[in-house]
CSV table of C-alpha atoms in Angstrom, one decimal:
chain,number,residue,atom,x,y,z
A,1,UNK,CA,142.7,151.1,200.3
A,2,UNK,CA,141.7,152.5,196.9
A,3,UNK,CA,141.4,149.6,194.1
A,4,UNK,CA,142.9,150.4,190.6
A,5,UNK,CA,140.3,150.0,187.6
A,6,UNK,CA,141.3,148.4,184.8
A,7,UNK,CA,141.5,150.8,181.7
A,8,UNK,CA,138.9,150.8,179.1
A,9,UNK,CA,140.3,149.4,175.9
A,10,UNK,CA,140.4,151.8,172.8
A,11,UNK,CA,140.0,151.3,169.3
A,12,UNK,CA,138.2,149.2,166.9
A,13,UNK,CA,137.1,145.5,168.4
A,14,UNK,CA,137.1,142.6,166.1
A,15,UNK,CA,133.7,141.0,165.4
A,16,UNK,CA,132.9,137.5,166.0
A,17,UNK,CA,133.3,135.6,163.1
A,18,UNK,CA,130.3,133.8,161.8
A,19,UNK,CA,129.9,130.3,160.8
A,20,UNK,CA,130.8,129.8,157.1
A,21,UNK,CA,127.4,128.8,154.8
A,22,UNK,CA,127.4,125.3,153.4
A,23,UNK,CA,126.2,125.4,149.9
A,24,UNK,CA,124.8,122.3,148.2
A,25,UNK,CA,125.1,122.0,144.5
A,26,UNK,CA,123.1,119.8,142.1
A,27,UNK,CA,125.2,117.2,140.5
A,28,UNK,CA,125.9,117.5,136.7
A,29,UNK,CA,124.6,114.3,136.3
A,30,UNK,CA,121.1,115.1,137.8
A,31,UNK,CA,120.7,118.4,136.0
A,32,UNK,CA,121.2,116.7,132.9
A,33,UNK,CA,118.6,113.8,133.4
A,34,UNK,CA,116.2,116.7,134.4
A,35,UNK,CA,116.5,118.8,131.1
A,36,UNK,CA,116.6,115.1,129.3
A,37,UNK,CA,112.9,114.6,130.9
A,38,UNK,CA,111.8,117.8,128.9
A,39,UNK,CA,113.5,117.9,125.8
A,40,UNK,CA,113.2,114.2,125.0
A,41,UNK,CA,109.6,114.2,124.9
A,42,UNK,CA,109.3,117.2,122.7
A,43,UNK,CA,112.1,115.9,120.2
A,44,UNK,CA,110.2,112.5,120.0
A,45,UNK,CA,106.9,114.7,119.2
A,46,UNK,CA,108.7,116.7,116.3
A,47,UNK,CA,110.6,113.7,114.8
A,48,UNK,CA,107.0,111.8,115.0
A,49,UNK,CA,105.4,114.6,113.2
A,50,UNK,CA,108.1,115.6,111.2
A,51,UNK,CA,108.9,112.0,110.2
A,52,UNK,CA,105.1,111.0,109.3
A,53,UNK,CA,104.8,114.4,107.2
A,54,UNK,CA,108.0,113.0,105.0
A,55,UNK,CA,106.8,109.3,104.6
A,56,UNK,CA,103.1,110.7,103.7
A,57,UNK,CA,104.8,112.3,100.5
A,58,UNK,CA,104.5,108.5,99.3
A,59,UNK,CA,101.3,108.1,98.2
A,60,UNK,CA,98.9,105.2,97.1
A,61,UNK,CA,98.8,105.5,93.1
A,62,UNK,CA,97.4,102.6,91.8
A,63,UNK,CA,95.1,99.7,92.9
A,64,UNK,CA,95.8,96.2,91.2
A,65,UNK,CA,93.5,93.1,91.5
A,66,UNK,CA,94.6,89.5,91.3
A,67,UNK,CA,91.7,86.7,91.6
A,68,UNK,CA,89.8,84.1,89.7
A,69,UNK,CA,87.1,86.6,88.7
A,70,UNK,CA,83.6,85.5,86.9
A,71,UNK,CA,81.0,87.9,88.1
A,72,UNK,CA,83.0,91.0,88.4
A,73,UNK,CA,86.2,92.3,86.7
A,74,UNK,CA,89.1,94.0,88.1
A,75,UNK,CA,87.5,97.4,87.0
A,76,UNK,CA,84.4,96.9,89.0
A,77,UNK,CA,86.5,96.3,92.2
A,78,UNK,CA,88.8,99.3,91.6
A,79,UNK,CA,86.1,101.5,90.9
A,80,UNK,CA,84.7,100.2,94.5
A,81,UNK,CA,87.8,101.5,96.3
A,82,UNK,CA,89.1,104.5,94.4
A,83,UNK,CA,88.9,106.5,97.1
A,84,UNK,CA,92.5,104.8,98.2
A,85,UNK,CA,94.3,106.4,95.8
A,86,UNK,CA,96.3,109.6,97.0
A,87,UNK,CA,96.5,108.5,100.4
A,88,UNK,CA,99.9,108.0,102.2
A,89,UNK,CA,101.4,104.7,101.7
A,90,UNK,CA,101.8,104.2,105.8
A,91,UNK,CA,98.3,105.4,106.7
A,92,UNK,CA,96.3,104.2,103.9
A,93,UNK,CA,93.0,102.6,105.4
A,94,UNK,CA,93.2,99.1,104.3
A,95,UNK,CA,90.5,98.0,106.4
A,96,UNK,CA,88.1,100.4,104.6
A,97,UNK,CA,89.6,98.9,101.7
A,98,UNK,CA,89.0,95.3,102.6
A,99,UNK,CA,85.2,96.3,104.0
A,100,UNK,CA,84.3,97.7,100.9
A,101,UNK,CA,85.4,94.8,98.7
A,102,UNK,CA,83.7,92.1,101.0
A,103,UNK,CA,80.5,94.1,101.1
A,104,UNK,CA,80.2,93.6,97.2
A,105,UNK,CA,77.9,90.6,96.4
A,106,UNK,CA,79.4,87.2,95.4
A,107,UNK,CA,82.9,88.4,96.8
A,108,UNK,CA,83.6,85.5,99.4
A,109,UNK,CA,87.0,86.4,100.3
A,110,UNK,CA,89.3,89.5,100.3
A,111,UNK,CA,93.2,90.0,101.0
A,112,UNK,CA,94.6,93.6,101.1
A,113,UNK,CA,98.3,94.5,101.2
A,114,UNK,CA,100.3,97.6,100.6
A,115,UNK,CA,103.1,97.1,97.9
A,116,UNK,CA,106.1,99.5,97.6
A,117,UNK,CA,106.6,101.8,96.5
A,118,UNK,CA,102.7,102.8,95.9
A,119,UNK,CA,99.9,100.4,95.1
A,120,UNK,CA,97.6,98.4,96.7
A,121,UNK,CA,96.9,94.8,95.7
A,122,UNK,CA,93.6,93.2,96.4
A,123,UNK,CA,92.9,89.1,95.9
A,124,UNK,CA,89.5,88.2,95.7
A,125,UNK,CA,87.7,85.0,95.5
A,126,UNK,CA,84.0,84.7,94.3
A,127,UNK,CA,81.5,83.0,95.5
A,128,UNK,CA,79.5,81.0,92.7
A,129,UNK,CA,75.5,81.9,92.0
A,130,UNK,CA,73.1,78.9,92.6
A,131,UNK,CA,69.8,80.1,92.7
A,132,UNK,CA,67.4,83.2,93.0
A,133,UNK,CA,65.3,83.5,96.2
A,134,UNK,CA,61.9,85.3,95.9
A,135,UNK,CA,63.0,86.7,92.4
A,136,UNK,CA,64.7,89.7,94.2
A,137,UNK,CA,68.0,88.0,96.2
A,138,UNK,CA,70.9,85.8,95.1
A,139,UNK,CA,71.6,82.4,96.9
A,140,UNK,CA,75.7,81.5,96.4
A,141,UNK,CA,76.7,78.0,96.5
A,142,UNK,CA,78.0,78.9,100.0
A,143,UNK,CA,74.3,79.5,101.0
A,144,UNK,CA,74.7,83.2,101.6
A,145,UNK,CA,71.5,85.4,100.7
A,146,UNK,CA,73.0,88.5,99.1
A,147,UNK,CA,71.7,91.2,96.3
A,148,UNK,CA,72.1,90.4,92.6
A,149,UNK,CA,74.5,92.4,91.0
A,150,UNK,CA,72.6,94.9,88.6
A,151,UNK,CA,74.9,93.2,85.6
A,152,UNK,CA,74.0,89.4,86.3
A,153,UNK,CA,71.7,87.5,84.2
A,154,UNK,CA,69.8,85.1,86.3
A,155,UNK,CA,67.3,83.8,83.8
A,156,UNK,CA,69.1,80.4,84.1
A,157,UNK,CA,69.1,79.9,87.5
A,158,UNK,CA,66.5,78.1,89.6
A,159,UNK,CA,64.0,80.2,91.5
A,160,UNK,CA,63.3,79.2,95.1
A,161,UNK,CA,60.1,80.8,96.2
A,162,UNK,CA,59.3,80.6,99.9
A,163,UNK,CA,59.1,81.8,103.8
A,164,UNK,CA,62.5,83.4,104.8
A,165,UNK,CA,62.3,80.7,107.8
A,166,UNK,CA,62.4,77.9,105.1
A,167,UNK,CA,65.4,79.2,103.5
A,168,UNK,CA,68.0,76.8,104.8
A,169,UNK,CA,65.9,74.0,104.3
A,170,UNK,CA,65.1,75.0,100.8
A,171,UNK,CA,68.8,75.3,99.6
A,172,UNK,CA,69.7,71.9,101.7
A,173,UNK,CA,66.6,69.9,99.4
A,174,UNK,CA,67.6,72.0,96.4
A,175,UNK,CA,71.1,70.1,96.5
A,176,UNK,CA,69.7,67.0,97.5
A,177,UNK,CA,67.3,67.0,94.4
A,178,UNK,CA,69.8,68.5,91.9
A,179,UNK,CA,72.3,65.5,92.8
A,180,UNK,CA,69.5,63.0,92.4
A,181,UNK,CA,68.7,64.2,89.2
A,182,UNK,CA,72.2,64.8,87.7
A,183,UNK,CA,71.8,61.2,85.7
A,184,UNK,CA,69.2,62.2,83.7
A,185,UNK,CA,70.0,66.1,83.3
A,186,UNK,CA,67.0,67.5,84.3
A,187,UNK,CA,66.9,70.9,86.3
A,188,UNK,CA,64.6,72.2,88.7
A,189,UNK,CA,63.5,75.6,87.4
A,190,UNK,CA,61.6,76.6,90.5
A,191,UNK,CA,61.3,75.0,93.8
A,192,UNK,CA,58.6,76.3,96.1
A,193,UNK,CA,58.0,75.9,99.5
A,194,UNK,CA,54.3,76.0,101.0
A,195,UNK,CA,53.6,77.6,104.5
A,196,UNK,CA,54.0,74.3,106.1
A,197,UNK,CA,57.6,73.8,104.3
A,198,UNK,CA,56.1,71.1,101.9
A,199,UNK,CA,58.4,71.2,98.3
A,200,UNK,CA,57.0,71.4,95.2
A,201,UNK,CA,59.2,71.4,91.9
A,202,UNK,CA,58.7,72.8,88.3
A,203,UNK,CA,61.3,71.0,86.0
A,204,UNK,CA,62.9,71.7,83.0
A,205,UNK,CA,61.3,68.8,81.6
A,206,UNK,CA,57.8,70.3,82.3
A,207,UNK,CA,57.1,68.2,85.2
A,208,UNK,CA,55.4,69.5,88.2
A,209,UNK,CA,56.0,67.6,91.2
A,210,UNK,CA,55.2,67.2,95.0
A,211,UNK,CA,57.7,65.9,97.2
A,212,UNK,CA,56.3,66.6,101.0
A,213,UNK,CA,58.2,67.8,103.8
A,214,UNK,CA,60.2,64.7,104.8
A,215,UNK,CA,62.3,62.3,103.2
A,216,UNK,CA,63.4,64.4,100.3
A,217,UNK,CA,66.4,62.8,99.4
A,218,UNK,CA,64.6,59.4,99.2
A,219,UNK,CA,61.7,60.7,97.3
A,220,UNK,CA,64.0,62.5,95.1
A,221,UNK,CA,65.9,59.0,94.0
A,222,UNK,CA,62.1,57.6,93.6
A,223,UNK,CA,61.6,60.6,91.0
A,224,UNK,CA,64.6,59.5,89.3
A,225,UNK,CA,63.5,56.2,88.8
A,226,UNK,CA,60.1,57.5,87.3
A,227,UNK,CA,62.0,59.4,85.2
A,228,UNK,CA,63.5,56.2,83.7
A,229,UNK,CA,60.6,54.5,83.2
A,230,UNK,CA,58.2,57.0,81.7
A,231,UNK,CA,57.8,59.0,78.4
A,232,UNK,CA,58.5,62.4,79.8
A,233,UNK,CA,56.3,64.0,77.4
A,234,UNK,CA,53.4,62.1,78.6
A,235,UNK,CA,53.5,63.4,82.3
A,236,UNK,CA,52.0,66.3,83.3
A,237,UNK,CA,52.3,66.2,87.2
A,238,UNK,CA,54.0,63.6,89.7
A,239,UNK,CA,52.9,63.2,93.5
A,240,UNK,CA,55.6,61.4,95.9
A,241,UNK,CA,54.1,62.1,99.0
A,242,UNK,CA,53.5,58.5,99.6
A,243,UNK,CA,55.5,55.9,101.6
A,244,UNK,CA,55.8,54.0,98.3
A,245,UNK,CA,55.3,54.5,94.7
A,246,UNK,CA,53.9,57.6,93.1
A,247,UNK,CA,50.4,59.0,91.5
A,248,UNK,CA,50.6,60.2,88.0
A,249,UNK,CA,48.6,62.6,86.3
A,250,UNK,CA,49.2,62.4,82.2
A,251,UNK,CA,49.0,65.0,79.9
A,252,UNK,CA,45.7,65.1,78.1
A,253,UNK,CA,45.6,63.4,74.8
A,254,UNK,CA,44.9,65.3,71.8
A,255,UNK,CA,42.8,64.2,69.2
A,256,UNK,CA,43.8,63.5,65.9
A,257,UNK,CA,42.0,65.0,63.2
């Protein structure tokens, strides 16, 4: 028995439908953060550069000096730091001003401040000249060694001579001696230290004095007693390098004609 074949379908056939593709969209808030990372630094740099250019239009126009000045005057200090004028108010090199002023001889303390709208204020405190060291340096009352300002007259200052290793000792001894001699108003014109550190003096009353190396304060007090007992114009030299007393060399007697 013949089987009946199923008739073939005619006409267009449907394609099987593909599954819809799922697309992922970046949330708006993430996109905004992403762009802020790029834009924000650019804006900040632009604002910084633009702001700096704007504020630097305000410049330092003047330098003013205050303080109790004796050796220097305000014009001397201003001339030392005149280069600060014209610098931006906010970018001015105050450290450079401080270093320049402090490097000047006898300037002991410096304060530097910017003052609106456009000047620098410098406050200074001077050291006091105490003595001359080896004819070419100055010793301040603080004991610091420094150059001698060209305009400073040092003729009336004590001359201290010796090796640099004895400088601290010389300053200490000098102070003790000056303090001891204050009641008789006799000054030390020259204080010399030998190679062994022994102290020798040339005084304003024209006495030559040997104090030795030790017990300087006690020997200076003994020198004061000698001054009060002996006529200054008859003494040439005093040697106090003994445990007690003093050796005296008298001025030569002038013959009367």
